[in-house]
Amino acid sequence: MQKSKLQFKIQNLTELTLIETIQALKEKQFSEEELNKAYLDRISTLNPELNIFLEVKKNTRGIPAAIKDIIVTKGIRTTAGSKILSNFIPPYNATVIDRLLEHGISVIGKTNCDEFAMGSSGENSAYGPTKNPWDPTKVPGGTSSGSAASVAGDMCVFSLGTDTGGSIRQPASFCGVVGLKPSYGRVSRYGTIAMASSFDQIGPITKCVDDARMVLEWTSGGDSYDANCQKEKEKFTLQPSRLQVGLKGLKVGVPKEYFGKGLDKGVEKIIKEAILKLEELGAEVVEITLPHTEYGVAAYYILVPSEISSNYARFDGIRFGHARDQFGSEPKRRIMLGIFALSSGFYDDYFAKAAKVRTLIKQDFERVFEKVDVIVGPVSPTVAWNLGEKIDDPLKMYLSDAYTIPASLAGIPGLSIPCGFADNLPVGLQILGKHMNDELVLNVGEIYEQATDWHLKKPDLRFKI
Amino acid sequence: MNTYEPVMGLEVHVELNTKSKMFCRCSADYFGKGPNTHTCPVCLGLPGSLPFINKEAINKCIQIGLALNCEVSEKSLFERKNYFYPDLPKGYQISQYRWPLCINGKITLENRKVIRINRVHQEEDTGKLTHQGGETLIDFNRSGVPLVEIVTEPDFREVKEIRDYAKKLQQLLRYLGVSNADMEKGDMRLEANVSVRQVQSSKFKVQNELPKYRIELKNINSFRFMVAAVEYEIKRQIKALEKGEKLAQETRGWDEDKKCTYLQRSKEEAHDYRYFPEPDLPELIIDSQNIKKTRDSLPELPWDKSKRYESELEIKKADAQILTDPKELADFFEAVLEHGKKHGVGVKEIANYLINKRVDINSVLPTQIIEDIKGKKVGVIGDKEELEKIAKEVIDENPNLVIVYREGKTTVIMVLVGAVMKKTLGKADAAKVREILVELLNDPGV
């Protein structure tokens, strides 16, 4: 059965999921060379318009994946979307890259992102904004903008992004694809240019949930180069017996704080329909409360800039890259904020207090997860906005991450899956789980996905082709 | 005329002799190696790299802490000390601040005074700058080498106490085998905090109030210069106080040409290091079992050994101290004692012989000391040709050792010397045998 479905789709082999691609290659329905050529053709047609790739590798072998340009790739220029690193060619591979290479994946290109992963729209890249494949006048979300857009535009089989406060989930939501931020400590951060070390996670952006599960299996597990990702038991392995009986017995929590002021009516309607769908599939839906949610953004914008102010001291232009005057305005703003928050006399009022809020938010989740199995809600209060709309208002930009930031503070897994459209733009459903229970989050997402066809919708890119 | 006394504390940095660096896999043995040959993305601070804790270093830090009677924290934390300097590739040093690994220790000086140890914590070294003409070169071989910082309370009142402390610490580090503690090579670096206070005339006044300021003497590379700087500083400060000047916190260096200290940084210019917990590393958890295991495996410490020599072997204190420094001499002495027992040679004779003759323990075997003491010089083989013959035999019988020797590991020669001595039934002069062997081994024809 599987085969006939595949053969039917082979016309557009760039639409195949990762798992379908592996299958088709195994069946020799096309060669790796043909596969790469198909994707490269699409990139050369679409990239000039969408500005998704900063670097393209003309491979003939491997299954092509797009990699966010903040993940270092040996011998391939890695800029992190910054002018500072415009000439930086890393002498080593990130752990996740080595792990993908072991599984026959090749790097088809490095994707555009907000400078050093700071932003929410992709517009902070020093190399110009990426455009949303669903509507090139809209932002694709950020900061893994190119990674999400490349999957949405079928310009790679899957991509890797990084998520510090929502940078995988939000662009996945805006671009109508699947994006997973794994639990903190599940995937090695070695070789990912740090934004905020205690938040950053690398995760897959894919065409379906099953693909995300596979990429997580490949990339996760203890690494003796990341001290916060050591435990081999935290390697994620595919469970052969997945939930196949719908969502019976599953308790889904809906936090009332995620449906307040600021949530777009159109988005709210779609999310509520998705929750109804989960109920239809057998889940028991309960309203929950995460009382410290409102302090999430404030705590985040103390802790993250603090770590940034220290992490970015190495960009002094002495050993690599250009001098610090090349930093864009968002990194400069965060470095200054962080230095202030850590300064003697201010530390207790800012950093230490924000760290306490972080603990409270973690406890909010722990308390709720005693009662429910997963939490669902919107990824973002709105759909993709117009290019340029928020770029001059950093605070507005920060607030757009209010629903993704709490999970980042708590280090728990979060998945964004397509669940409909508002104003003709994709909306993502966020599914959050307990720390290190990425498996359940993926299972719930997959059951929802199988019962709907939102993930099969493709943007109409004929405007260019 | 008022009388003053100095109030001084010491911070000592010790480079550990671990195989690899503190947070990466590069070799920590960088001395004399080509610049930037012991580096990797981690110790160069390249984007994306992360630290990973070297357990061997932590273990050595704990050994130092335990030997200094510290409490070892079961839970401690690395923090980032942020400052800009070209030799600091990440723009911060991974160090410990609020939660150090070892705290509240003490050490007893020769004058029986107890110096309190505030902390023994783990951190990493920086790279090294060389100024050449108008250029500055950076060598990152030293970047990330494990460094232990040992901080005392301000308990020193005399310069000679500082000297004694430094010497004791150096000896301890060598006994533990955790560092070469070679000051010339920078394995052990001293910084002093110096202030002076008026000695209260009345016996009833509480005297332990610390001065309101302290002067830090930093970046002084030799022990001799440090002592000179401290001595100068005490005089300078007394003079200033006598004139009614107010002293404030500052950092000073030592000008060896002018023989005086000079201002490096005033309080206003002091760094704000913006310490915060290192987010790349988990808490450092040491379980009590491990602490106990480390404590049990500590070697006999130099002062304990010296005391034992006094009490058990009835050796004079001064002699006991000579015999326990360095540790190699103590080991040699104890080996000779063993042989002495078999041949009825007493402790005193052996101790006197070793001390008075200043025996070079690297070229003599313990058995030979006994022979020498017993005057068994009868039948000593003095004939060079005969010794050469025996030496050649030994060389032929030990081809592997010869290879090892010629590869540069010249210490194996002692094994060959031993073999010759055995063949001659100890009737040869070991130093002479050694000479002959060296000659033969350096002759490629043999």
PDB file of C-alpha atoms in Angstrom, chain A residues 72 85 88 91-92 184 189-194 197-198 223-228 230 306-307 309-311 313-316 318-320 324 339 342-344 347 351, chain B residues 25 40-42 44-53 55 79-80 82 84-86 88-92 98-99 138 140 272 274-282:
ATOM      1  CA  VAL A  72      28.586  25.248  13.108  1.00  0.00           C
ATOM      2  CA  LEU A  85      30.991  36.195  11.454  1.00  0.00           C
ATOM      3  CA  PHE A  88      33.883  32.564   9.822  1.00  0.00           C
ATOM      4  CA  PRO A  91      37.096  24.133  11.922  1.00  0.00           C
ATOM      5  CA  TYR A  92      34.689  21.656  13.489  1.00  0.00           C
ATOM      6  CA  TYR A 184      16.700  20.936  27.732  1.00  0.00           C
ATOM      7  CA  ARG A 189      24.400  21.968  22.285  1.00  0.00           C
ATOM      8  CA  TYR A 190      28.065  21.507  21.360  1.00  0.00           C
ATOM      9  CA  GLY A 191      28.705  23.466  18.203  1.00  0.00           C
ATOM     10  CA  THR A 192      25.593  25.603  18.385  1.00  0.00           C
ATOM     11  CA  ILE A 193      26.612  29.212  18.784  1.00  0.00           C
ATOM     12  CA  ALA A 194      25.138  29.960  22.168  1.00  0.00           C
ATOM     13  CA  SER A 197      23.227  28.600  27.416  1.00  0.00           C
ATOM     14  CA  SER A 198      20.664  27.471  29.968  1.00  0.00           C
ATOM     15  CA  ASP A 223      27.563  13.866  24.609  1.00  0.00           C
ATOM     16  CA  SER A 224      30.895  14.163  26.351  1.00  0.00           C
ATOM     17  CA  TYR A 225      31.195  17.662  24.890  1.00  0.00           C
ATOM     18  CA  ASP A 226      28.072  19.078  26.564  1.00  0.00           C
ATOM     19  CA  ALA A 227      28.098  18.779  30.343  1.00  0.00           C
ATOM     20  CA  ASN A 228      24.357  19.450  30.504  1.00  0.00           C
ATOM     21  CA  GLN A 230      25.329  13.632  29.634  1.00  0.00           C
ATOM     22  CA  SER A 306      22.593  38.233  31.232  1.00  0.00           C
ATOM     23  CA  GLU A 307      23.852  35.035  29.662  1.00  0.00           C
ATOM     24  CA  SER A 309      26.339  39.592  27.822  1.00  0.00           C
ATOM     25  CA  SER A 310      28.834  36.948  28.901  1.00  0.00           C
ATOM     26  CA  ASN A 311      28.506  34.593  25.904  1.00  0.00           C
ATOM     27  CA  ALA A 313      32.276  38.725  25.093  1.00  0.00           C
ATOM     28  CA  ARG A 314      34.273  36.320  22.919  1.00  0.00           C
ATOM     29  CA  PHE A 315      33.294  38.216  19.788  1.00  0.00           C
ATOM     30  CA  ASP A 316      36.182  40.623  20.151  1.00  0.00           C
ATOM     31  CA  ILE A 318      40.913  38.916  17.937  1.00  0.00           C
ATOM     32  CA  ARG A 319      40.828  35.249  17.006  1.00  0.00           C
ATOM     33  CA  PHE A 320      38.043  35.131  14.412  1.00  0.00           C
ATOM     34  CA  ARG A 324      32.240  44.272  17.944  1.00  0.00           C
ATOM     35  CA  ILE A 339      25.637  43.745  31.739  1.00  0.00           C
ATOM     36  CA  LEU A 342      24.611  41.359  36.423  1.00  0.00           C
ATOM     37  CA  SER A 343      26.397  44.436  37.741  1.00  0.00           C
ATOM     38  CA  SER A 344      27.203  44.586  41.421  1.00  0.00           C
ATOM     39  CA  TYR A 347      22.428  41.485  40.659  1.00  0.00           C
ATOM     40  CA  PHE A 351      19.332  38.423  37.944  1.00  0.00           C
TER      41      PHE A 351
ATOM     42  CA  ARG B  25      40.897  17.277  25.954  1.00  0.00           C
ATOM     43  CA  CYS B  40      41.062  23.224  20.324  1.00  0.00           C
ATOM     44  CA  PRO B  41      37.723  25.015  19.810  1.00  0.00           C
ATOM     45  CA  VAL B  42      37.037  24.868  23.564  1.00  0.00           C
ATOM     46  CA  LEU B  44      40.255  28.924  22.010  1.00  0.00           C
ATOM     47  CA  GLY B  45      36.718  29.966  22.928  1.00  0.00           C
ATOM     48  CA  LEU B  46      35.457  29.406  19.391  1.00  0.00           C
ATOM     49  CA  PRO B  47      31.740  30.002  18.807  1.00  0.00           C
ATOM     50  CA  GLY B  48      29.688  26.958  19.742  1.00  0.00           C
ATOM     51  CA  SER B  49      32.242  25.284  21.971  1.00  0.00           C
ATOM     52  CA  LEU B  50      31.355  24.194  25.506  1.00  0.00           C
ATOM     53  CA  PRO B  51      33.324  23.270  28.632  1.00  0.00           C
ATOM     54  CA  PHE B  52      33.351  19.761  30.091  1.00  0.00           C
ATOM     55  CA  ILE B  53      34.654  19.200  33.623  1.00  0.00           C
ATOM     56  CA  LYS B  55      37.384  14.975  36.996  1.00  0.00           C
ATOM     57  CA  GLU B  79      30.667  30.717  38.058  1.00  0.00           C
ATOM     58  CA  ARG B  80      31.783  33.027  35.309  1.00  0.00           C
ATOM     59  CA  ASN B  82      33.643  38.327  33.311  1.00  0.00           C
ATOM     60  CA  PHE B  84      38.064  41.580  28.862  1.00  0.00           C
ATOM     61  CA  TYR B  85      41.665  40.724  28.233  1.00  0.00           C
ATOM     62  CA  PRO B  86      43.214  39.392  25.035  1.00  0.00           C
ATOM     63  CA  LEU B  88      41.124  35.335  27.984  1.00  0.00           C
ATOM     64  CA  PRO B  89      39.518  33.824  24.878  1.00  0.00           C
ATOM     65  CA  LYS B  90      35.928  33.526  26.125  1.00  0.00           C
ATOM     66  CA  GLY B  91      35.858  36.977  27.716  1.00  0.00           C
ATOM     67  CA  TYR B  92      35.282  35.263  31.049  1.00  0.00           C
ATOM     68  CA  ARG B  98      30.003  31.979  46.038  1.00  0.00           C
ATOM     69  CA  TRP B  99      30.128  28.185  46.281  1.00  0.00           C
ATOM     70  CA  ILE B 138      49.093  35.366  22.097  1.00  0.00           C
ATOM     71  CA  PHE B 140      46.725  29.797  24.016  1.00  0.00           C
ATOM     72  CA  ASP B 272      33.092  44.524  38.319  1.00  0.00           C
ATOM     73  CA  ARG B 274      29.670  40.317  37.144  1.00  0.00           C
ATOM     74  CA  TYR B 275      29.903  36.803  38.559  1.00  0.00           C
ATOM     75  CA  PHE B 276      26.969  34.534  37.805  1.00  0.00           C
ATOM     76  CA  PRO B 277      26.497  30.753  37.813  1.00  0.00           C
ATOM     77  CA  GLU B 278      28.117  29.116  34.759  1.00  0.00           C
ATOM     78  CA  PRO B 279      25.082  27.999  32.733  1.00  0.00           C
ATOM     79  CA  ASP B 280      27.111  25.559  30.642  1.00  0.00           C
ATOM     80  CA  LEU B 281      27.993  23.357  33.615  1.00  0.00           C
ATOM     81  CA  PRO B 282      25.848  21.429  36.080  1.00  0.00           C
TER      82      PRO B 282
END
